[in-house]
Coordinates of C-alpha atoms (C1' of nucleotides) in Angstrom, one line a residue:
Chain A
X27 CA 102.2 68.5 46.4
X28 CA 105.7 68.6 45.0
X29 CA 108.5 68.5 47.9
X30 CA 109.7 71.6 46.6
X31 CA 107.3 73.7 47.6
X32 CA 107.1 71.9 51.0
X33 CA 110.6 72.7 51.9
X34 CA 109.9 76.4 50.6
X35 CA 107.1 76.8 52.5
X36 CA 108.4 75.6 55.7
X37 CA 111.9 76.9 55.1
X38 CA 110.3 80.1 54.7
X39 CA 108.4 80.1 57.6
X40 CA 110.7 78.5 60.1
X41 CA 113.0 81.7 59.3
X42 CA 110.8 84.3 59.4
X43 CA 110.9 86.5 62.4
X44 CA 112.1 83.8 65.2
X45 CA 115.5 83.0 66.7
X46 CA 117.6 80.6 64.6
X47 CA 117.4 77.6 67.2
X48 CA 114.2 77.7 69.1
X49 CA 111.5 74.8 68.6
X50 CA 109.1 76.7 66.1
X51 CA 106.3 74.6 65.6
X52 CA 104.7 74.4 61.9
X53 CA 101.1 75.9 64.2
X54 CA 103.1 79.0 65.7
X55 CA 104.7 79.9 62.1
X56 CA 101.8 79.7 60.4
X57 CA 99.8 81.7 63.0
X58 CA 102.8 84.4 62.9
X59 CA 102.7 84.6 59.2
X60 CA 99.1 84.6 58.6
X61 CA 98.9 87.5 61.2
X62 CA 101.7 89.2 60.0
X63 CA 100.0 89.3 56.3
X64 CA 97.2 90.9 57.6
X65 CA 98.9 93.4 59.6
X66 CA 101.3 94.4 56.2
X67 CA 98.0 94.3 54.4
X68 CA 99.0 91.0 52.4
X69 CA 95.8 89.6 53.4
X70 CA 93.6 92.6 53.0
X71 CA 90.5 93.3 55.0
X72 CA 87.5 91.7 53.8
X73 CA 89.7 89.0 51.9
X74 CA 87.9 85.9 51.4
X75 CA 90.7 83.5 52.6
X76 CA 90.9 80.2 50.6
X77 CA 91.9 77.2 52.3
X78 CA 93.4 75.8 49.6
X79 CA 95.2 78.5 47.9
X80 CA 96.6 79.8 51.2
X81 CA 97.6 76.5 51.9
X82 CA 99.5 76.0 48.7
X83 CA 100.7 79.7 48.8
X84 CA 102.4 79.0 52.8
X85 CA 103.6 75.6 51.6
X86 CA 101.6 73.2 54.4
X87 CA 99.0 71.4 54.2
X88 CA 95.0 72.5 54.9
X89 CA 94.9 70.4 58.3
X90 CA 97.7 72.9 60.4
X91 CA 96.4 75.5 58.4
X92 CA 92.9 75.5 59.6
X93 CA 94.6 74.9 62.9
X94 CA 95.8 78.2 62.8
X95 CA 92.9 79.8 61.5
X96 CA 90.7 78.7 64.2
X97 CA 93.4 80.2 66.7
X98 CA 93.4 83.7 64.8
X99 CA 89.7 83.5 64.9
X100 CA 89.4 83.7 68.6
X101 CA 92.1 86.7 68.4
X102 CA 89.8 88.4 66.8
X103 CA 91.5 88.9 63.2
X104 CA 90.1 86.1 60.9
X105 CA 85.9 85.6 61.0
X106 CA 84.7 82.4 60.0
X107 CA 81.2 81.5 59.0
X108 CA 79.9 78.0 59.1
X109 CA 80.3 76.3 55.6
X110 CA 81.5 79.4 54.3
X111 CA 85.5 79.8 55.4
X112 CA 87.3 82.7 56.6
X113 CA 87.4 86.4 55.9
X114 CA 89.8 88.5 57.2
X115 CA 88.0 91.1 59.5
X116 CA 87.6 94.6 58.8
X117 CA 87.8 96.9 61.3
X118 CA 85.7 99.9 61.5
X119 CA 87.1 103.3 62.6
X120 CA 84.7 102.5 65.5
X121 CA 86.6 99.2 65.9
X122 CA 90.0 101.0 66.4
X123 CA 88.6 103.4 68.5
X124 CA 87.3 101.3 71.0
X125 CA 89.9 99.0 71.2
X126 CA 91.8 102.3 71.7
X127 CA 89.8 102.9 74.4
X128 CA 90.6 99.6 76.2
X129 CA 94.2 100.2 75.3
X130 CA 94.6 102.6 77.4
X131 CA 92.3 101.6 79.7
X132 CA 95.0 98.3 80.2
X133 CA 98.6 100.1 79.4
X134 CA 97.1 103.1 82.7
X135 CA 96.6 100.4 84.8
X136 CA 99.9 98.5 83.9
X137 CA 101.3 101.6 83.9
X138 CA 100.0 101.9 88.0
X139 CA 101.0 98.7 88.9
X140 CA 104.4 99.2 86.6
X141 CA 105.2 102.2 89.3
X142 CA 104.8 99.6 92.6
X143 CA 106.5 96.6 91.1
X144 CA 109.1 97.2 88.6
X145 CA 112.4 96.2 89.8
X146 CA 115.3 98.3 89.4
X147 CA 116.7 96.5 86.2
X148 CA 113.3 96.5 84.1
X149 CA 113.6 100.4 84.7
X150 CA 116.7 100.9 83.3
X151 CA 116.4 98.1 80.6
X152 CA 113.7 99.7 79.5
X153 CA 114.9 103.2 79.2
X154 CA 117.5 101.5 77.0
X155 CA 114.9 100.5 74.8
X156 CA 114.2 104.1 74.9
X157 CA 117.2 105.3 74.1
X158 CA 117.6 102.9 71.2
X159 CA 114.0 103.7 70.0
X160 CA 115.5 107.8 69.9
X161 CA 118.5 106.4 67.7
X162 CA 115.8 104.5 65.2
X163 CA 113.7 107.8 65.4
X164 CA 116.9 109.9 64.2
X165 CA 118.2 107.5 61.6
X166 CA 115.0 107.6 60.0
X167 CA 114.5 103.9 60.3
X168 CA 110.5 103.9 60.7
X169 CA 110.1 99.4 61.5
X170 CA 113.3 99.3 63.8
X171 CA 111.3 102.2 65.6
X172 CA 108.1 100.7 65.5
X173 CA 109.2 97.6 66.7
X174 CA 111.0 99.4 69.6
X175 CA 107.9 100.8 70.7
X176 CA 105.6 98.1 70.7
X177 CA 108.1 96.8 72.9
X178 CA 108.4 99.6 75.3
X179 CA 104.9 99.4 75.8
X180 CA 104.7 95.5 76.3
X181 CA 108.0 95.7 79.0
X182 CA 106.1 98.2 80.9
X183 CA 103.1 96.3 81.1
X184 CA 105.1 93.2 82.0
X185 CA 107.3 94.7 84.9
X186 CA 103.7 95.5 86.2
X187 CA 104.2 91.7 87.7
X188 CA 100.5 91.1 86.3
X189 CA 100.6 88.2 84.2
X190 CA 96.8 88.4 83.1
X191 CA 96.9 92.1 82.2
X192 CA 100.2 91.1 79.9
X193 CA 98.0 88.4 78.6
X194 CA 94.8 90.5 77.3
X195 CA 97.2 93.2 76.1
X196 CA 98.9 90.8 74.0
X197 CA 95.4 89.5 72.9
X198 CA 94.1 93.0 72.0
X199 CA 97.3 94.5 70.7
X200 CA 97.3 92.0 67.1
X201 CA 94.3 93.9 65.7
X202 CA 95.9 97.7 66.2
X203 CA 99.0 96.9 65.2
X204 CA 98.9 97.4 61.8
X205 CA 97.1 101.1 62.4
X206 CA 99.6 101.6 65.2
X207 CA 102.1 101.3 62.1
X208 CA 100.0 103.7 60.3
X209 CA 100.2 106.3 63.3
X210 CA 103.1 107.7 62.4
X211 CA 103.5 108.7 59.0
X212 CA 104.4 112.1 58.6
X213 CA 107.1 114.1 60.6
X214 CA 105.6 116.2 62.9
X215 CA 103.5 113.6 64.0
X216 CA 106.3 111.5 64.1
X217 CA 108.0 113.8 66.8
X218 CA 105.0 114.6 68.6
X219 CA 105.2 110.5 69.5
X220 CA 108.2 110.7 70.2
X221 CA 107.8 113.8 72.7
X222 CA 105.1 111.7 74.5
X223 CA 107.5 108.9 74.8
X224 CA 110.1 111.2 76.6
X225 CA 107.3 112.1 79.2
X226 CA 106.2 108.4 79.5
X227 CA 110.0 107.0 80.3
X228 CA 110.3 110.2 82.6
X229 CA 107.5 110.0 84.5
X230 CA 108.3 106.3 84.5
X231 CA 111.5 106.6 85.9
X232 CA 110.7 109.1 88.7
X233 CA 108.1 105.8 89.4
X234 CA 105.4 108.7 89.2
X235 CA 102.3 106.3 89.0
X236 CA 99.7 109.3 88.1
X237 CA 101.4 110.9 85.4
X238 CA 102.6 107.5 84.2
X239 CA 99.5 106.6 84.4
X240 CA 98.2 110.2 82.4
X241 CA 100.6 110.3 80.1
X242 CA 100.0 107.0 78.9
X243 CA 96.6 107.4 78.0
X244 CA 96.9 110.2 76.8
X245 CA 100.1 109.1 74.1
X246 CA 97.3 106.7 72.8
X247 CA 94.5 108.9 72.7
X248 CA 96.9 111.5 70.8
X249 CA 97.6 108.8 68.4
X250 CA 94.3 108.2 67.4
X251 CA 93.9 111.8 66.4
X252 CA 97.0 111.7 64.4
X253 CA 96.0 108.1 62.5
X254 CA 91.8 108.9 62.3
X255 CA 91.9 110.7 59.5
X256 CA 93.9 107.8 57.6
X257 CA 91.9 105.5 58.7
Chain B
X23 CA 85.0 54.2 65.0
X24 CA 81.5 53.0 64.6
X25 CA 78.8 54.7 64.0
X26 CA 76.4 54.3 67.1
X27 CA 79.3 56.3 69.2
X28 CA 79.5 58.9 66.7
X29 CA 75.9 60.1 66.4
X30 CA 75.7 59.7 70.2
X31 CA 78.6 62.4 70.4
X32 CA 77.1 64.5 68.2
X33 CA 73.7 64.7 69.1
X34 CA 74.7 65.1 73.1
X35 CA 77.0 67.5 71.8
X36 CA 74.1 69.9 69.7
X37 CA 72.1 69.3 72.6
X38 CA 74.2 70.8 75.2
X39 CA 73.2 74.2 75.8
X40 CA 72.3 76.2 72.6
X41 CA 69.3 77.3 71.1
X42 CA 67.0 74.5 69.1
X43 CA 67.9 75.2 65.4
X44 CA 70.6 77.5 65.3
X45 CA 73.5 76.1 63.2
X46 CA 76.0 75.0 65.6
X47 CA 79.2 73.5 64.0
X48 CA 80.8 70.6 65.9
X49 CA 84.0 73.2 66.5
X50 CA 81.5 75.5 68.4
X51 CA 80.1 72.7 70.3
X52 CA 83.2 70.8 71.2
X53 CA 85.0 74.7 72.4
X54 CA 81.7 75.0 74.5
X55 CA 81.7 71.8 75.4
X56 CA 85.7 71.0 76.5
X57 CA 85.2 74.7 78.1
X58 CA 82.6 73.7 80.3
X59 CA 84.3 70.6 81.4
X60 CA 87.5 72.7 82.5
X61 CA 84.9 75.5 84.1
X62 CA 83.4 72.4 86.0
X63 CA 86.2 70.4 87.2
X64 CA 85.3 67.4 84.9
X65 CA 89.0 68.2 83.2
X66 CA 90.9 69.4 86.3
X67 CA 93.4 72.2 86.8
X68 CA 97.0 70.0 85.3
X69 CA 95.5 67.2 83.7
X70 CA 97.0 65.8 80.3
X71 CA 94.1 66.3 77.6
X72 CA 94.4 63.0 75.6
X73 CA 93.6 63.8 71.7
X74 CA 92.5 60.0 71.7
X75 CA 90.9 59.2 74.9
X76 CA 88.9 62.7 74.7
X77 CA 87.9 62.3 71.3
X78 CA 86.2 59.1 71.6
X79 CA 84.2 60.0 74.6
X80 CA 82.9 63.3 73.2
X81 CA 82.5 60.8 70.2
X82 CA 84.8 63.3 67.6
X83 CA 87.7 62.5 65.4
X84 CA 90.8 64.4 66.4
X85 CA 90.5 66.7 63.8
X86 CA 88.1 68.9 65.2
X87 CA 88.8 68.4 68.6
X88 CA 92.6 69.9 67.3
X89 CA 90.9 72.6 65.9
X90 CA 89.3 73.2 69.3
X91 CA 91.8 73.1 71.6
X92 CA 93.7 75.0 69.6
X93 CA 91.2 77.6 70.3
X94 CA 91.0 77.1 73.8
X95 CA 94.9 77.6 74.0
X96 CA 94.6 81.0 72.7
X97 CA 91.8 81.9 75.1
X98 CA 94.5 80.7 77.8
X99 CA 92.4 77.8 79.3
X100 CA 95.1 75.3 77.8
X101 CA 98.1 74.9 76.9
X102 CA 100.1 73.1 74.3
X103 CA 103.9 72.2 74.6
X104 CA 105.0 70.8 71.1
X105 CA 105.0 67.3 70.5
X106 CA 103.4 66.8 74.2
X107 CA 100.2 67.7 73.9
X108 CA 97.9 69.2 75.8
X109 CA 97.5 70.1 79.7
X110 CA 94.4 72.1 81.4
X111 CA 96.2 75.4 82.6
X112 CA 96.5 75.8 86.4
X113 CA 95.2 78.7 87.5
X114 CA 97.5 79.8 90.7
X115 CA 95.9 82.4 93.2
X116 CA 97.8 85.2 92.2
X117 CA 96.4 84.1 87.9
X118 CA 93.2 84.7 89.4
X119 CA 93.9 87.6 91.0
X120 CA 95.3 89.2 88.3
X121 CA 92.7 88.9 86.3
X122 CA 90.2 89.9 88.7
X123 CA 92.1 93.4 88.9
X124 CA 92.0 93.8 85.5
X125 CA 88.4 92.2 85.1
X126 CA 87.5 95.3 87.6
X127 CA 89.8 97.6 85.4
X128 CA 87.6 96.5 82.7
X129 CA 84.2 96.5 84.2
X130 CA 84.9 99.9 85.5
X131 CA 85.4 101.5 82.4
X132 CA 82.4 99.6 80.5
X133 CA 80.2 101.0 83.9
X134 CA 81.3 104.9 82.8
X135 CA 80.8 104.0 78.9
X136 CA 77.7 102.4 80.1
X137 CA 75.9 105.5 82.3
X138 CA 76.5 107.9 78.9
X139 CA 76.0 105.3 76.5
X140 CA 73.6 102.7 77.3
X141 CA 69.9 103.0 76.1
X142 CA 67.0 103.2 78.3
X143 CA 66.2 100.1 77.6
X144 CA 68.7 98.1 78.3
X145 CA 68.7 100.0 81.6
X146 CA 65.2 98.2 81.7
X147 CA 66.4 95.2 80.8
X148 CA 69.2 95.0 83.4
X149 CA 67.1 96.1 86.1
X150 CA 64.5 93.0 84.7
X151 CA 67.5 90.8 84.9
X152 CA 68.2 92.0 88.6
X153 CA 65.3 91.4 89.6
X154 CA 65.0 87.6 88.5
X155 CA 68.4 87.4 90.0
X156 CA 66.7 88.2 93.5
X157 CA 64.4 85.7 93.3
X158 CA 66.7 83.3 92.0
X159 CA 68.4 84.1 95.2
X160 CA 65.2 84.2 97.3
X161 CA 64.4 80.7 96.1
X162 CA 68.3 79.8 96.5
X163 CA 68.8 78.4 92.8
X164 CA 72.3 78.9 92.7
X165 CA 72.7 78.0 89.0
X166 CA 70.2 80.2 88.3
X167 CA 71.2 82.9 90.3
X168 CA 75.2 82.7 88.7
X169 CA 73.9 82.7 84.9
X170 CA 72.1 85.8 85.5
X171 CA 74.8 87.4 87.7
X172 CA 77.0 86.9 84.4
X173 CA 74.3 88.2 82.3
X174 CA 74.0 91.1 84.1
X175 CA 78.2 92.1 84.2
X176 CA 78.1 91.1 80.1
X177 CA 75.0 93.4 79.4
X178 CA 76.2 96.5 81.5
X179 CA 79.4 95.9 79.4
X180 CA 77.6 95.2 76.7
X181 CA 75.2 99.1 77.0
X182 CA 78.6 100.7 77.1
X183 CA 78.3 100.7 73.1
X184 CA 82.3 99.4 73.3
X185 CA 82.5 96.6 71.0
X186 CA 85.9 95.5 71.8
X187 CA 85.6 95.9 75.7
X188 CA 83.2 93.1 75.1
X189 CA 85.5 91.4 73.6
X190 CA 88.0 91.7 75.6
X191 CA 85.6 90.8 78.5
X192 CA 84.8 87.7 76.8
X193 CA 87.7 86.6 76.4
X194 CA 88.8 86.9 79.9
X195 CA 86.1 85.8 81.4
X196 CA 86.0 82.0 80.6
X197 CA 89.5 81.8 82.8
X198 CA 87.2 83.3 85.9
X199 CA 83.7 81.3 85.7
X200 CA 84.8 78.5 87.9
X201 CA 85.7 80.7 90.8
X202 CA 83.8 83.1 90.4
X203 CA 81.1 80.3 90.3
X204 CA 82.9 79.2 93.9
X205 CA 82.8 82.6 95.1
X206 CA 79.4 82.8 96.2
X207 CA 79.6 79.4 98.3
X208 CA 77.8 80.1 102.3
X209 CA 74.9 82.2 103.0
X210 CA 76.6 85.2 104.5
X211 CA 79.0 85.2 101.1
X212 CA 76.5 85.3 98.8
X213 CA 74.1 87.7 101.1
X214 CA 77.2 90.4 100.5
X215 CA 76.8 90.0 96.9
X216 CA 73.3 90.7 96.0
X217 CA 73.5 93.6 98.5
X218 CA 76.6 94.4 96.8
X219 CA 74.3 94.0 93.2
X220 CA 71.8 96.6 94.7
X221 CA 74.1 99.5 94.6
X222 CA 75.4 98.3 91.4
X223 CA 71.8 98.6 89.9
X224 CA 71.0 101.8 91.5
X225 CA 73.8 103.7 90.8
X226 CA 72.8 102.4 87.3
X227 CA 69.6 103.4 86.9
X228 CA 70.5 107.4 88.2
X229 CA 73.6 107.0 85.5
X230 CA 75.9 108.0 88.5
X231 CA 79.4 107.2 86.5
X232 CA 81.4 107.0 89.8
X233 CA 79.8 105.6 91.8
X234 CA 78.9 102.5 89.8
X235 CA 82.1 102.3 88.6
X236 CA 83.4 102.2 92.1
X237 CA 80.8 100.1 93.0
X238 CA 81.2 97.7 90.0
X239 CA 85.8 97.3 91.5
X240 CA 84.6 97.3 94.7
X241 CA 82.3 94.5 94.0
X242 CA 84.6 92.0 92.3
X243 CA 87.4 92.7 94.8
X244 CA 85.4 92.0 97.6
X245 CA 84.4 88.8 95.5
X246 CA 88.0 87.9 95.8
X247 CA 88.0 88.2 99.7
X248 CA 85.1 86.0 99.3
X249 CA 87.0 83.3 97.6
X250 CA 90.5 83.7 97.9
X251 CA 89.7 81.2 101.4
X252 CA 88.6 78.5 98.9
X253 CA 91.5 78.8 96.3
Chain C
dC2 C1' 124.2 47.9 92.0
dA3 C1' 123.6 51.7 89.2
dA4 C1' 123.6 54.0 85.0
dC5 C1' 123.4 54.2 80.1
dT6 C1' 121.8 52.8 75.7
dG7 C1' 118.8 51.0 72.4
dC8 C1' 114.3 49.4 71.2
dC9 C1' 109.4 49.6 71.5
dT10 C1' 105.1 51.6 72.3
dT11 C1' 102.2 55.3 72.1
dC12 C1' 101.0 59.8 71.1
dT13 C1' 101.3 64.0 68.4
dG14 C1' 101.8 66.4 63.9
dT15 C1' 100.6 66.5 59.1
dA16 C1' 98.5 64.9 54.8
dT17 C1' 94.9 63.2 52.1
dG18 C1' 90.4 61.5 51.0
dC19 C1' 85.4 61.8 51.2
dA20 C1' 80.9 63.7 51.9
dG21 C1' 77.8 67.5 52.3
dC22 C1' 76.6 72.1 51.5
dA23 C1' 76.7 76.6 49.3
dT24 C1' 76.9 79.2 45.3
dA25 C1' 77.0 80.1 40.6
dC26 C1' 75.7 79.0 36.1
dT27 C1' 72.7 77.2 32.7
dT28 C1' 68.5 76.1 30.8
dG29 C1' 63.7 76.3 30.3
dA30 C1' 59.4 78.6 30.9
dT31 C1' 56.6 82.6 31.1
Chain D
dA3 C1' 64.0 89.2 28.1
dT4 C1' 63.7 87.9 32.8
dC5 C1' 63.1 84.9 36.5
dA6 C1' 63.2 80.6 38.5
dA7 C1' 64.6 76.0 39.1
dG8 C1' 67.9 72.4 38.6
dT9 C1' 72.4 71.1 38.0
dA10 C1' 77.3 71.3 38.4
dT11 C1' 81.4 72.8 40.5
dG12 C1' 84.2 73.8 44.1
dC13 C1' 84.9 74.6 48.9
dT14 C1' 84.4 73.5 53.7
dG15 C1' 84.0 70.1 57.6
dC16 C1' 85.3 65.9 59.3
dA17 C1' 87.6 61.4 59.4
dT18 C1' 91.3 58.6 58.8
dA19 C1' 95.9 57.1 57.6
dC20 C1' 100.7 57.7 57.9
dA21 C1' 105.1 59.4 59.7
dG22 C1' 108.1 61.3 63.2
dA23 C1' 109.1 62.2 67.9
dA24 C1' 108.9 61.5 73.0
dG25 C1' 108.9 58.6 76.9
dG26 C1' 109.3 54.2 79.1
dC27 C1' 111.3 49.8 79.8
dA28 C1' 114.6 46.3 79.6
dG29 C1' 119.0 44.6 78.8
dT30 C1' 123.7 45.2 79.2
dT31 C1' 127.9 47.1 80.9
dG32 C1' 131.0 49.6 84.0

DNA sequence: CAACTGCCTTCTGTATGCAGCATACTTGAT
DNA sequence: ATCAAGTATGCTGCATACAGAAGGCAGTTG
């Protein structure tokens, strides 16, 4: 392999979506960039993914490549079959739903626990997000937005103090993200999200576990309905 | 590395605790394998996995052992700090019981899926695999007696028709089997949880959503007051 | 005597090579 | 013409080799 491409592919990597500074590890880019070619739809469901041509495509080697595989096997997004490599997972309308199902199943309880635990500061920091997630909304600007509300979501469950519940959240949220993306096209159901959002952050700053709690499951059973008949 | 140590590895490996012919690749078997040793104690809680040292006693090149622990570190049961290797994850108290509340959260959702869902059938087969629990209790083979407890939790979740629930499940699960494995330790313990695993099975077999459900939190919390002693 | 620096050892991170298996294609037979 | 069998190609699975980094130890200096 030509040194070139090396230096492309890492370069590429190491600047994708990190700070500038921080460690990255060739393992961690490579796991964020494979995922995040499936979730855009780069690496379509069902794909047959080559070893060798992802390899060359990415810029590394097979060896941290296959590393990385394995790890987005056991997340779930990448099926491998013995002798036979990797395909990228489909999931099933089923599949969403369920893991819908859990969703909300996780983000109520967080949402519970959120209530009890949160200090003062996680409130307030994340009704910032909030607010900033409103300004994204107005402007029109669909990723700053959706990346505002993935994170809203996450900082609630993490002031819920429960490390583990963070953790499986984290490890189901990969394979709904990209239909989570898809849950919002369209205007009106682009404000009727955003409505549910101003109950969530009000309920969650009145520390009002049940409706919290409620309103929650019910913002993700709503978006289901509105990304179903995409899907 | 010569060949003697290799085949040894390999076949103690296949050997371990699969099925006769089913194709196992040497990834599965070392992830089972490395898995078990951490549920076990053989790797203890903070120890430095050694690529090297670990490789040549399971009689594997690194390669594959990589692979693996790579896998285990996204399951959470190790963890890798660039250019330092790898260290088995210590589980504090309050790790395990986090993810007992959100194993109940879990297991109390799969129970309502499960009383609407589940076929009559594998009601059957639950209540079969209850019942060769009790006399695996009778008999006091506690080996026995904590495989089937498992298999009972994974096939109630299992009925509820939620695919990703089991997943979910399964993934959290491995970070649990050692103490749950500990939590049954004295008589008067382990009494408490088959009595415990009688209103779980009855309120099961009438399809009573709530009260299983209940049953099923109330069964892992008091699991916890069982074992938080030992921890 | 303590602290710092430079070297050395050892381990991780990555690449590459080799063997076995799965699949597809080709050829021959019915 | 179709089906089956054999062969060939290409991919995966694993091992090993090499390079770079981290930590330890010793020697030197303040």
């Amino acid at each position: 392999m030509d040194q070139q491409t090396v230096d492309e592919g890492i370069g590429s990597l190491a600047t994708e979506d990190r700070g500038p500074i921080v460690r990255q590890t060739l393992h961690d880019a490579i796991v964020s960039r494979v995922r995040d070619m499936i979730i855009e739809g780069t690496l379509a469901s069902g794909t047959r993914v080559h070893e060798g041509n992802l390899g060359r495509e990415l810029g590394v080697s097979r060896t941290p490549l296959r590393e990385a595989l394995k790890f987005l096997a056991s997340e779930g997004l990448i099926e491998l079959s013995p002798g036979r490599g990797a395909v990228v997972r489909e999931f099933t309308a089923k599949d969403i739903h369920d893991s819908l199902i859990v969703l909300a199943q996780l983000e109520a309880l967080g949402a519970r626990l959120a209530c009890v635990n949160a200090t003062d500061v996680q409130v307030r920091e994340i009704c910032d997000l909030h607010e900033r997630m409103l300004d994204m909304y107005r402007t029109g600007e669909r990723r700053a937005y959706f990346k505002l509300n993935q994170a809203i979501h996450s900082a609630i469950l993490r002031s819920s103090g429960n490390d583990a519940l963070v953790d499986v959240h984290g490890w189901l949220l990969p394979r709904l993200r990209r239909v989570r993306y898809l849950g919002h096209e369209g205007p009106e159901n682009w404000a009727a999200a955003v409505a549910e959002h101003e109950v969530i952050i009000a309920a969650f700053k009145k520390r009002d576990a049940a409706t919290l709690s409620r309103a929650l499951s019910e913002h993700i059973e709503a978006g289901w309905h509105r990304m179903k008949g995409i899907i």
